[in-house]
Coordinates of C-alpha atoms in Angstrom, one line a residue:
Chain S
M1 CA -74.5 -17.9 -13.2
S2 CA -77.2 -15.5 -15.1
I3 CA -78.7 -18.5 -17.5
R4 CA -81.8 -15.7 -18.4
H5 CA -78.5 -13.5 -20.4
A6 CA -76.9 -16.4 -22.0
L7 CA -79.8 -17.9 -23.9
L8 CA -80.3 -14.4 -24.8
A9 CA -76.6 -14.1 -25.7
L10 CA -77.5 -17.1 -28.1
L11 CA -80.9 -15.9 -29.5
S12 CA -78.9 -12.8 -30.3
E13 CA -77.0 -14.8 -32.9
G14 CA -79.9 -16.2 -34.8
P15 CA -83.3 -18.1 -34.1
K16 CA -83.1 -21.3 -32.0
Y17 CA -85.3 -24.3 -30.9
G18 CA -85.3 -25.0 -27.1
L19 CA -82.5 -27.2 -26.8
Q20 CA -80.7 -26.3 -29.6
L21 CA -80.4 -23.5 -26.9
R22 CA -79.7 -26.6 -24.2
Q23 CA -76.7 -27.8 -26.4
E24 CA -75.6 -24.7 -27.1
F25 CA -75.2 -23.2 -23.5
E26 CA -73.3 -26.8 -22.4
A27 CA -71.4 -26.2 -25.7
R28 CA -69.9 -22.6 -24.6
T29 CA -69.5 -23.5 -21.3
G30 CA -67.2 -25.9 -22.2
E31 CA -70.0 -28.4 -20.5
V32 CA -68.6 -27.2 -17.3
W33 CA -72.4 -26.0 -16.6
P34 CA -74.8 -28.9 -16.9
L35 CA -78.2 -27.4 -17.8
N36 CA -81.4 -29.0 -17.8
V37 CA -84.1 -28.8 -20.4
G38 CA -86.5 -28.2 -18.2
Q39 CA -85.0 -24.3 -16.5
V40 CA -84.3 -24.1 -20.5
Y41 CA -88.2 -23.9 -21.0
T42 CA -89.6 -22.3 -17.6
T43 CA -86.3 -19.9 -18.6
L44 CA -87.8 -18.9 -22.2
Q45 CA -91.5 -18.8 -21.1
R46 CA -90.3 -15.9 -18.4
L47 CA -88.5 -14.7 -21.9
E48 CA -91.4 -14.6 -23.9
R49 CA -93.7 -13.1 -20.6
D50 CA -91.4 -9.8 -20.8
S51 CA -91.4 -9.7 -24.3
L52 CA -87.9 -9.9 -24.7
V53 CA -88.2 -13.3 -26.4
E54 CA -90.6 -14.1 -29.5
S55 CA -91.7 -17.7 -30.4
D56 CA -93.4 -19.1 -33.1
G57 CA -94.9 -23.1 -34.4
A58 CA -98.6 -23.8 -32.6
E59 CA -99.0 -23.0 -28.8
D60 CA -100.1 -26.2 -28.3
G61 CA -97.7 -28.3 -30.6
P62 CA -94.7 -30.2 -28.4
Q63 CA -92.0 -27.6 -26.4
T64 CA -89.1 -28.7 -28.7
Q65 CA -91.0 -27.9 -32.1
K66 CA -90.8 -24.4 -30.6
G67 CA -88.6 -21.6 -32.4
F68 CA -87.3 -18.5 -30.3
R69 CA -85.6 -15.1 -31.5
I70 CA -84.9 -12.6 -29.2
T71 CA -86.9 -9.1 -29.8
G72 CA -85.5 -5.1 -29.9
D73 CA -86.2 -5.2 -26.2
G74 CA -84.4 -8.2 -25.4
E75 CA -81.1 -6.8 -27.2
A76 CA -81.0 -4.3 -24.9
E77 CA -81.2 -6.2 -22.1
L78 CA -78.4 -7.9 -23.0
A79 CA -76.0 -5.1 -23.8
A80 CA -76.8 -3.7 -20.6
W81 CA -76.2 -7.3 -18.9
L82 CA -72.9 -7.0 -20.2
L83 CA -72.0 -4.5 -19.5
T84 CA -73.7 -4.0 -15.4
P85 CA -71.1 -5.6 -13.2
P86 CA -72.3 -8.3 -11.1
D87 CA -73.4 -7.5 -7.3
L88 CA -69.7 -8.2 -5.2
S89 CA -70.1 -5.7 -2.3
S90 CA -71.2 -7.9 1.1
P91 CA -68.7 -11.0 1.0
P92 CA -69.7 -14.2 0.8
R93 CA -70.8 -16.6 3.9
D94 CA -67.5 -19.2 3.1
E95 CA -67.7 -22.5 4.6
L96 CA -64.0 -22.9 4.2
V97 CA -63.3 -19.1 5.5
I98 CA -65.7 -20.4 8.6
K99 CA -63.6 -23.2 9.3
V100 CA -60.2 -21.9 9.8
L101 CA -61.6 -18.3 12.0
I102 CA -62.9 -21.2 14.6
A103 CA -60.2 -23.6 14.3
A104 CA -57.9 -20.7 14.5
Q105 CA -59.3 -19.5 17.7
L106 CA -59.8 -23.4 19.6
P107 CA -57.5 -23.9 22.3
G108 CA -56.4 -27.8 21.9
V109 CA -56.7 -27.8 17.7
D110 CA -54.4 -27.3 15.0
A111 CA -55.4 -24.5 13.3
R112 CA -52.0 -24.6 10.0
Q113 CA -52.8 -28.2 9.8
V114 CA -56.7 -27.5 8.9
A115 CA -55.7 -24.9 6.9
Q116 CA -53.0 -27.9 4.5
A117 CA -56.6 -29.7 5.2
H118 CA -58.2 -27.4 2.9
R119 CA -55.3 -26.6 0.9
R120 CA -54.4 -29.7 0.3
Y121 CA -57.7 -30.2 -1.7
L122 CA -57.5 -27.3 -3.0
V123 CA -54.4 -28.2 -5.0
Q124 CA -56.2 -31.7 -5.7
L125 CA -59.1 -29.9 -7.5
M126 CA -56.6 -27.4 -9.5
Q127 CA -54.6 -30.4 -10.8
E128 CA -57.5 -32.2 -12.4
W129 CA -58.9 -28.6 -13.6
T130 CA -55.2 -27.9 -15.1
R131 CA -55.3 -31.7 -16.7
L132 CA -58.2 -30.7 -18.2
K133 CA -57.1 -27.8 -19.7
E134 CA -53.4 -29.2 -20.6
Y135 CA -56.1 -31.3 -23.2
A136 CA -58.9 -29.6 -24.4
A137 CA -58.7 -25.7 -23.4
D138 CA -56.3 -24.8 -27.0
R139 CA -59.1 -26.5 -29.2
D140 CA -62.2 -24.9 -27.1
L141 CA -62.1 -20.8 -26.2
G142 CA -65.4 -20.8 -24.0
F143 CA -63.9 -23.9 -22.2
G144 CA -60.2 -22.5 -21.7
L145 CA -62.2 -19.4 -19.8
A146 CA -63.8 -21.4 -17.8
V147 CA -61.4 -24.0 -16.8
D148 CA -59.2 -20.8 -16.5
A149 CA -61.7 -18.8 -14.2
E150 CA -62.3 -22.0 -11.6
L151 CA -57.9 -22.1 -11.8
F152 CA -57.9 -18.7 -10.4
R153 CA -60.4 -19.0 -8.5
L154 CA -59.0 -21.8 -6.3
D155 CA -55.7 -20.3 -6.2
A156 CA -57.1 -16.6 -4.8
V157 CA -58.5 -19.6 -1.4
V158 CA -55.3 -21.0 -1.5
R159 CA -53.2 -17.9 -1.6
W160 CA -55.8 -16.7 1.4
L161 CA -54.7 -20.3 3.4
D162 CA -51.0 -19.2 2.9
A163 CA -52.0 -16.0 4.5
A164 CA -53.3 -17.0 7.3
D165 CA -51.2 -20.0 7.8
G166 CA -48.3 -16.9 8.0
R167 CA -50.5 -15.0 9.8
I168 CA -51.8 -18.0 13.1
K169 CA -48.2 -18.6 12.9
R170 CA -46.9 -15.1 13.8
A171 CA -50.3 -15.2 16.3
S172 CA -49.0 -18.2 18.3
L173 CA -44.8 -17.1 18.7
E174 CA -46.1 -13.8 19.7
R175 CA -48.4 -16.0 22.0
L176 CA -45.3 -17.9 23.2
D177 CA -43.4 -15.4 23.6
A178 CA -46.1 -12.5 25.7
D179 CA -46.2 -15.9 28.2
R180 CA -41.8 -16.3 29.0
A181 CA -42.1 -12.9 29.5
P182 CA -41.0 -12.4 32.9
L183 CA -44.3 -11.0 34.9
P184 CA -44.7 -6.7 35.3
K185 CA -42.5 -5.0 38.2
L186 CA -45.1 -4.3 41.2
P187 CA -45.1 -1.1 42.5
R188 CA -42.8 -1.4 45.2
K189 CA -44.7 -0.1 48.1
A190 CA -43.0 3.5 50.2
V191 CA -40.9 2.8 53.0
V192 CA -41.2 5.3 56.0
R193 CA -38.8 5.4 58.0
P194 CA -39.3 6.2 61.5
Chain F
M1 CA -37.7 -46.0 -12.1
T2 CA -36.4 -44.0 -9.5
V3 CA -34.3 -40.9 -10.5
L4 CA -34.7 -38.7 -7.2
E5 CA -34.3 -40.0 -3.8
L6 CA -33.7 -37.4 -0.4
R7 CA -33.9 -39.8 2.1
E8 CA -34.2 -38.1 6.3
V9 CA -32.2 -35.1 4.5
S10 CA -31.5 -32.4 7.1
K11 CA -29.5 -29.0 6.6
V12 CA -28.3 -26.8 8.9
Y13 CA -26.7 -22.9 8.4
G14 CA -24.9 -21.2 11.2
D15 CA -24.1 -23.0 14.7
G16 CA -24.8 -22.4 18.3
P17 CA -27.7 -19.6 18.5
A18 CA -27.6 -18.7 14.9
E19 CA -28.1 -21.8 13.9
V20 CA -31.1 -22.7 11.3
H21 CA -32.6 -26.1 10.4
A22 CA -33.3 -24.9 6.7
L23 CA -35.1 -28.8 6.1
A24 CA -35.6 -31.8 7.9
D25 CA -35.9 -35.4 8.1
V26 CA -37.0 -34.4 5.1
S27 CA -37.5 -38.5 3.1
M28 CA -39.3 -38.2 -0.9
T29 CA -38.5 -39.6 -4.0
V30 CA -39.2 -38.9 -7.9
D31 CA -39.9 -41.7 -10.6
D32 CA -38.4 -40.9 -14.4
G33 CA -41.3 -39.7 -16.2
E34 CA -43.2 -38.3 -13.2
L35 CA -43.2 -34.5 -12.5
V36 CA -43.6 -33.6 -8.5
A37 CA -43.5 -30.6 -7.5
V38 CA -42.3 -28.7 -4.3
M39 CA -44.8 -25.5 -2.9
G40 CA -44.2 -23.7 0.0
P41 CA -44.3 -20.1 0.7
S42 CA -40.4 -18.3 0.9
G43 CA -38.0 -19.5 4.2
S44 CA -40.1 -23.2 4.0
G45 CA -36.6 -24.5 2.3
K46 CA -37.8 -25.3 -1.3
S47 CA -34.7 -24.0 -2.9
T48 CA -32.0 -25.4 -0.2
L49 CA -34.5 -28.6 -1.0
L50 CA -33.3 -28.4 -4.8
T51 CA -29.7 -27.7 -4.8
I52 CA -29.3 -30.4 -2.3
A53 CA -30.6 -32.1 -4.8
G54 CA -29.2 -31.0 -7.5
T55 CA -25.6 -31.7 -5.4
L56 CA -24.6 -27.4 -5.6
E57 CA -24.6 -28.4 -1.6
E58 CA -24.4 -30.9 0.9
P59 CA -26.9 -31.7 3.1
T60 CA -26.6 -32.1 7.3
R61 CA -27.3 -35.8 7.3
G62 CA -28.9 -37.6 4.8
Q63 CA -28.3 -39.4 1.9
V64 CA -29.0 -38.0 -2.3
L65 CA -29.4 -41.0 -4.5
V66 CA -29.5 -39.5 -8.3
G67 CA -30.3 -42.9 -11.3
G68 CA -29.6 -45.1 -7.5
A69 CA -25.9 -43.9 -6.8
A70 CA -25.7 -42.0 -3.9
V71 CA -24.0 -38.9 -4.2
S72 CA -22.0 -38.5 -0.8
G73 CA -19.8 -41.1 -2.0
M74 CA -18.5 -39.8 -4.8
S75 CA -15.5 -37.9 -5.7
R76 CA -15.3 -33.9 -6.8
N77 CA -14.9 -34.8 -10.5
D78 CA -18.1 -38.3 -10.3
R79 CA -20.4 -36.2 -8.8
A80 CA -19.3 -32.7 -11.3
R81 CA -20.0 -34.3 -14.5
L82 CA -22.8 -36.2 -13.1
R83 CA -24.5 -32.1 -12.6
R84 CA -23.6 -31.7 -15.8
R85 CA -24.6 -34.8 -17.8
S86 CA -28.0 -35.8 -16.1
I87 CA -29.4 -33.2 -14.0
G88 CA -30.3 -30.0 -15.7
Y89 CA -31.4 -27.0 -13.8
V90 CA -34.1 -23.7 -14.9
F91 CA -34.0 -21.1 -12.4
Q92 CA -36.2 -18.2 -12.1
D93 CA -34.2 -15.6 -13.3
F94 CA -32.9 -17.8 -16.0
N95 CA -29.1 -17.4 -15.9
L96 CA -28.5 -17.3 -19.3
L97 CA -25.0 -16.1 -20.4
A98 CA -25.1 -12.6 -22.0
G99 CA -22.9 -13.5 -24.6
L100 CA -23.3 -16.5 -26.2
T101 CA -26.8 -17.1 -29.0
A102 CA -29.2 -18.9 -27.4
A103 CA -27.6 -21.9 -29.7
E104 CA -24.2 -21.4 -27.3
N105 CA -26.2 -21.1 -24.2
V106 CA -28.0 -24.1 -25.0
S107 CA -24.9 -26.9 -26.8
L108 CA -22.9 -25.4 -23.7
P109 CA -23.1 -28.0 -20.9
L110 CA -23.0 -30.4 -23.6
E111 CA -19.3 -29.2 -24.5
L112 CA -18.1 -28.8 -20.9
D113 CA -18.4 -32.6 -21.2
G114 CA -16.1 -32.9 -24.0
M115 CA -18.7 -33.6 -26.7
P116 CA -17.2 -31.4 -29.8
G117 CA -18.6 -28.3 -31.0
K118 CA -20.4 -29.5 -33.9
P119 CA -22.0 -32.4 -32.7
A120 CA -22.9 -30.2 -29.7
R121 CA -24.4 -27.3 -31.9
A122 CA -26.3 -29.0 -33.8
A123 CA -28.4 -30.9 -30.6
G124 CA -28.0 -27.9 -29.6
L125 CA -30.5 -25.7 -32.5
R126 CA -32.4 -29.5 -32.1
A127 CA -32.9 -28.3 -28.5
L128 CA -34.8 -25.5 -29.6
E129 CA -36.5 -26.4 -32.3
E130 CA -38.3 -29.2 -30.5
L131 CA -39.3 -25.6 -28.2
G132 CA -40.8 -24.0 -31.4
L133 CA -37.1 -22.2 -31.0
G134 CA -35.5 -22.2 -34.0
E135 CA -35.0 -19.4 -35.9
R136 CA -34.3 -17.8 -33.0
A137 CA -31.3 -19.7 -32.5
A138 CA -28.5 -17.3 -33.9
S139 CA -30.2 -14.6 -31.2
F140 CA -28.5 -13.4 -28.3
P141 CA -30.7 -13.3 -24.3
D142 CA -31.1 -9.8 -24.9
E143 CA -32.5 -10.1 -28.1
L144 CA -35.6 -12.8 -26.7
S145 CA -38.7 -11.7 -24.7
G146 CA -39.0 -13.7 -21.2
G147 CA -40.8 -15.7 -22.3
E148 CA -38.3 -16.8 -24.9
R149 CA -35.5 -16.5 -22.8
Q150 CA -37.3 -18.8 -19.9
R151 CA -37.3 -21.2 -23.4
V152 CA -33.9 -21.1 -24.4
A153 CA -33.2 -21.7 -20.2
I154 CA -35.4 -25.0 -20.1
A155 CA -33.8 -26.5 -23.7
R156 CA -30.9 -25.6 -21.9
A157 CA -31.7 -28.3 -19.0
V158 CA -33.3 -30.8 -21.3
V159 CA -30.4 -31.0 -23.6
G160 CA -28.7 -34.7 -24.4
E161 CA -29.6 -37.0 -21.9
R162 CA -30.9 -35.5 -19.1
R163 CA -32.4 -37.7 -16.3
L164 CA -33.5 -35.2 -14.1
L165 CA -35.2 -32.0 -14.8
L166 CA -34.7 -29.3 -11.8
A167 CA -36.8 -25.5 -11.8
D168 CA -37.2 -23.1 -8.9
E169 CA -39.7 -21.1 -9.8
P170 CA -39.7 -21.1 -13.3
S171 CA -41.9 -18.9 -14.6
G172 CA -41.8 -16.6 -11.9
A173 CA -41.0 -13.1 -13.8
L174 CA -43.5 -14.0 -16.6
D175 CA -47.3 -13.7 -17.5
S176 CA -49.7 -16.1 -16.7
A177 CA -49.9 -17.4 -20.6
N178 CA -45.6 -17.5 -20.7
G179 CA -46.0 -19.3 -17.0
E180 CA -48.6 -21.5 -18.5
A181 CA -46.4 -22.5 -21.9
V182 CA -43.9 -23.0 -19.5
M183 CA -45.3 -25.2 -17.4
R184 CA -46.4 -27.3 -20.3
L185 CA -42.9 -27.8 -22.0
I186 CA -41.4 -28.9 -18.7
R187 CA -44.7 -32.0 -18.6
A188 CA -43.6 -32.0 -21.2
A189 CA -40.2 -32.9 -20.7
C190 CA -41.1 -35.5 -18.4
H191 CA -43.6 -37.6 -20.8
S192 CA -40.5 -38.2 -22.9
G193 CA -39.0 -39.6 -19.7
V194 CA -37.2 -37.2 -17.8
G195 CA -37.9 -37.1 -13.7
G196 CA -38.9 -33.2 -12.9
V197 CA -38.3 -31.3 -9.2
V198 CA -40.5 -28.0 -9.8
V199 CA -40.7 -25.8 -5.9
T200 CA -42.7 -22.8 -6.4
H201 CA -44.9 -20.9 -3.7
D202 CA -47.8 -20.5 -6.7
A203 CA -50.8 -22.9 -6.7
Q204 CA -51.4 -22.7 -10.0
L205 CA -47.8 -23.5 -11.7
A206 CA -47.9 -26.8 -8.5
S207 CA -51.2 -28.0 -10.3
W208 CA -49.1 -28.8 -13.2
A209 CA -47.4 -31.5 -11.5
D210 CA -48.5 -34.9 -11.1
R211 CA -48.0 -35.0 -7.2
V212 CA -47.3 -32.0 -5.3
V213 CA -45.8 -31.6 -2.0
F214 CA -46.2 -29.7 0.7
L215 CA -43.2 -27.9 2.4
R216 CA -43.7 -25.5 5.7
D217 CA -40.6 -24.3 8.1
G218 CA -38.6 -27.1 6.0
R219 CA -40.5 -30.6 6.4
V220 CA -43.0 -31.8 4.7
V221 CA -46.4 -31.7 5.9
D222 CA -48.7 -33.6 3.0
Q223 CA -48.3 -34.2 -0.5
T224 CA -51.4 -34.7 -2.8
A225 CA -53.0 -38.1 -4.0
P226 CA -52.7 -39.3 -7.2
I227 CA -55.1 -37.4 -9.9
P228 CA -58.3 -39.1 -11.0
G229 CA -58.5 -38.8 -14.9
P230 CA -59.9 -36.0 -16.6
E231 CA -62.9 -36.7 -16.9
S232 CA -64.1 -36.9 -13.3
L233 CA -64.8 -33.1 -13.5
L234 CA -67.0 -32.6 -16.4
A235 CA -71.0 -32.4 -16.2
P236 CA -72.1 -36.2 -14.7
E237 CA -74.4 -38.0 -17.9
R238 CA -78.0 -37.4 -17.7

């Protein structure tokens, strides 16, 4: 999540104070991403250094009373950022994927049971998000979008677990068949009759 | 109160080497007002579980109780009456009768149960209105969108004094917005006191339930814990 660009987006609506930016950021993202006030001011200082925002108010006055506005460069940066896809080309190191991969290869470990433990946890989380959606998503577009994003993300992991479960089941059946198969016949020795 | 109880239900199809164990010792209960999702991949026994719970099929072993009454002890007629009166079904492909209007489709189970046409149609119309379909009551199924057809199917499943709502992949053919609408309606029906069972392979659908039961190879292998309040996911106070 780019706080830098989220703040630029809020400032593209008009000049704002730092504290106000933090409150609006949290409200717009459905309070799903909490932000501390220090992060807001550090980011604003960097934006100002890069000439993407300008501030007014006394340099030595309290920071909360400092107003910020977006510059022309800031507008251009924001427009370019919205259209630039994030880099998703390399798979992330996913702890859950690693656990299931290891379980599937360890003798004496029921990998399908491992997958189920994770599936249960994920579905429980999804139930909690769905309950939030049921109560609040219609009232707040930002919140609805953020909750949907989380539900689709968790859903994708559950679907991967389902696919993994099927794959592990097939692999173990094939191993079982291989174990049951008769030993390959050895070539008969040629008998040379006298 | 418990609306549905399965006691060690098993279902075997075929015999000898062709024997298939579709369900093995499945026990579960559904209370009134509760929505339970049964989640599993295809071939896990979900649809068999639903048809047995709906008394459309008999288990090979075990017992099914609807509203506390054992289905196995009932006569054919009693069982048919139980199905008409107490159990509502929602199928993936809606199963509406093409020659009947939306209102006639909804009032049909009441009329089959002996209710005179006029009050039956009035009850059907009320059920449609509750689902926001009042103005489509005179439309035929092929004049309705997929989402509307599914709402008619839900109205038909909850009309009258139904106590148990059974749904098989109820949003299967719908997009995610319509699927969500269907699950909201099923939850609303459960909040009004009906017990509900939804079988699905879809975690997003299952996550609308109060409890999710996981089915694998015909067995219940796990279920979710009760859900904490919605506030548990919100950002902690700073």
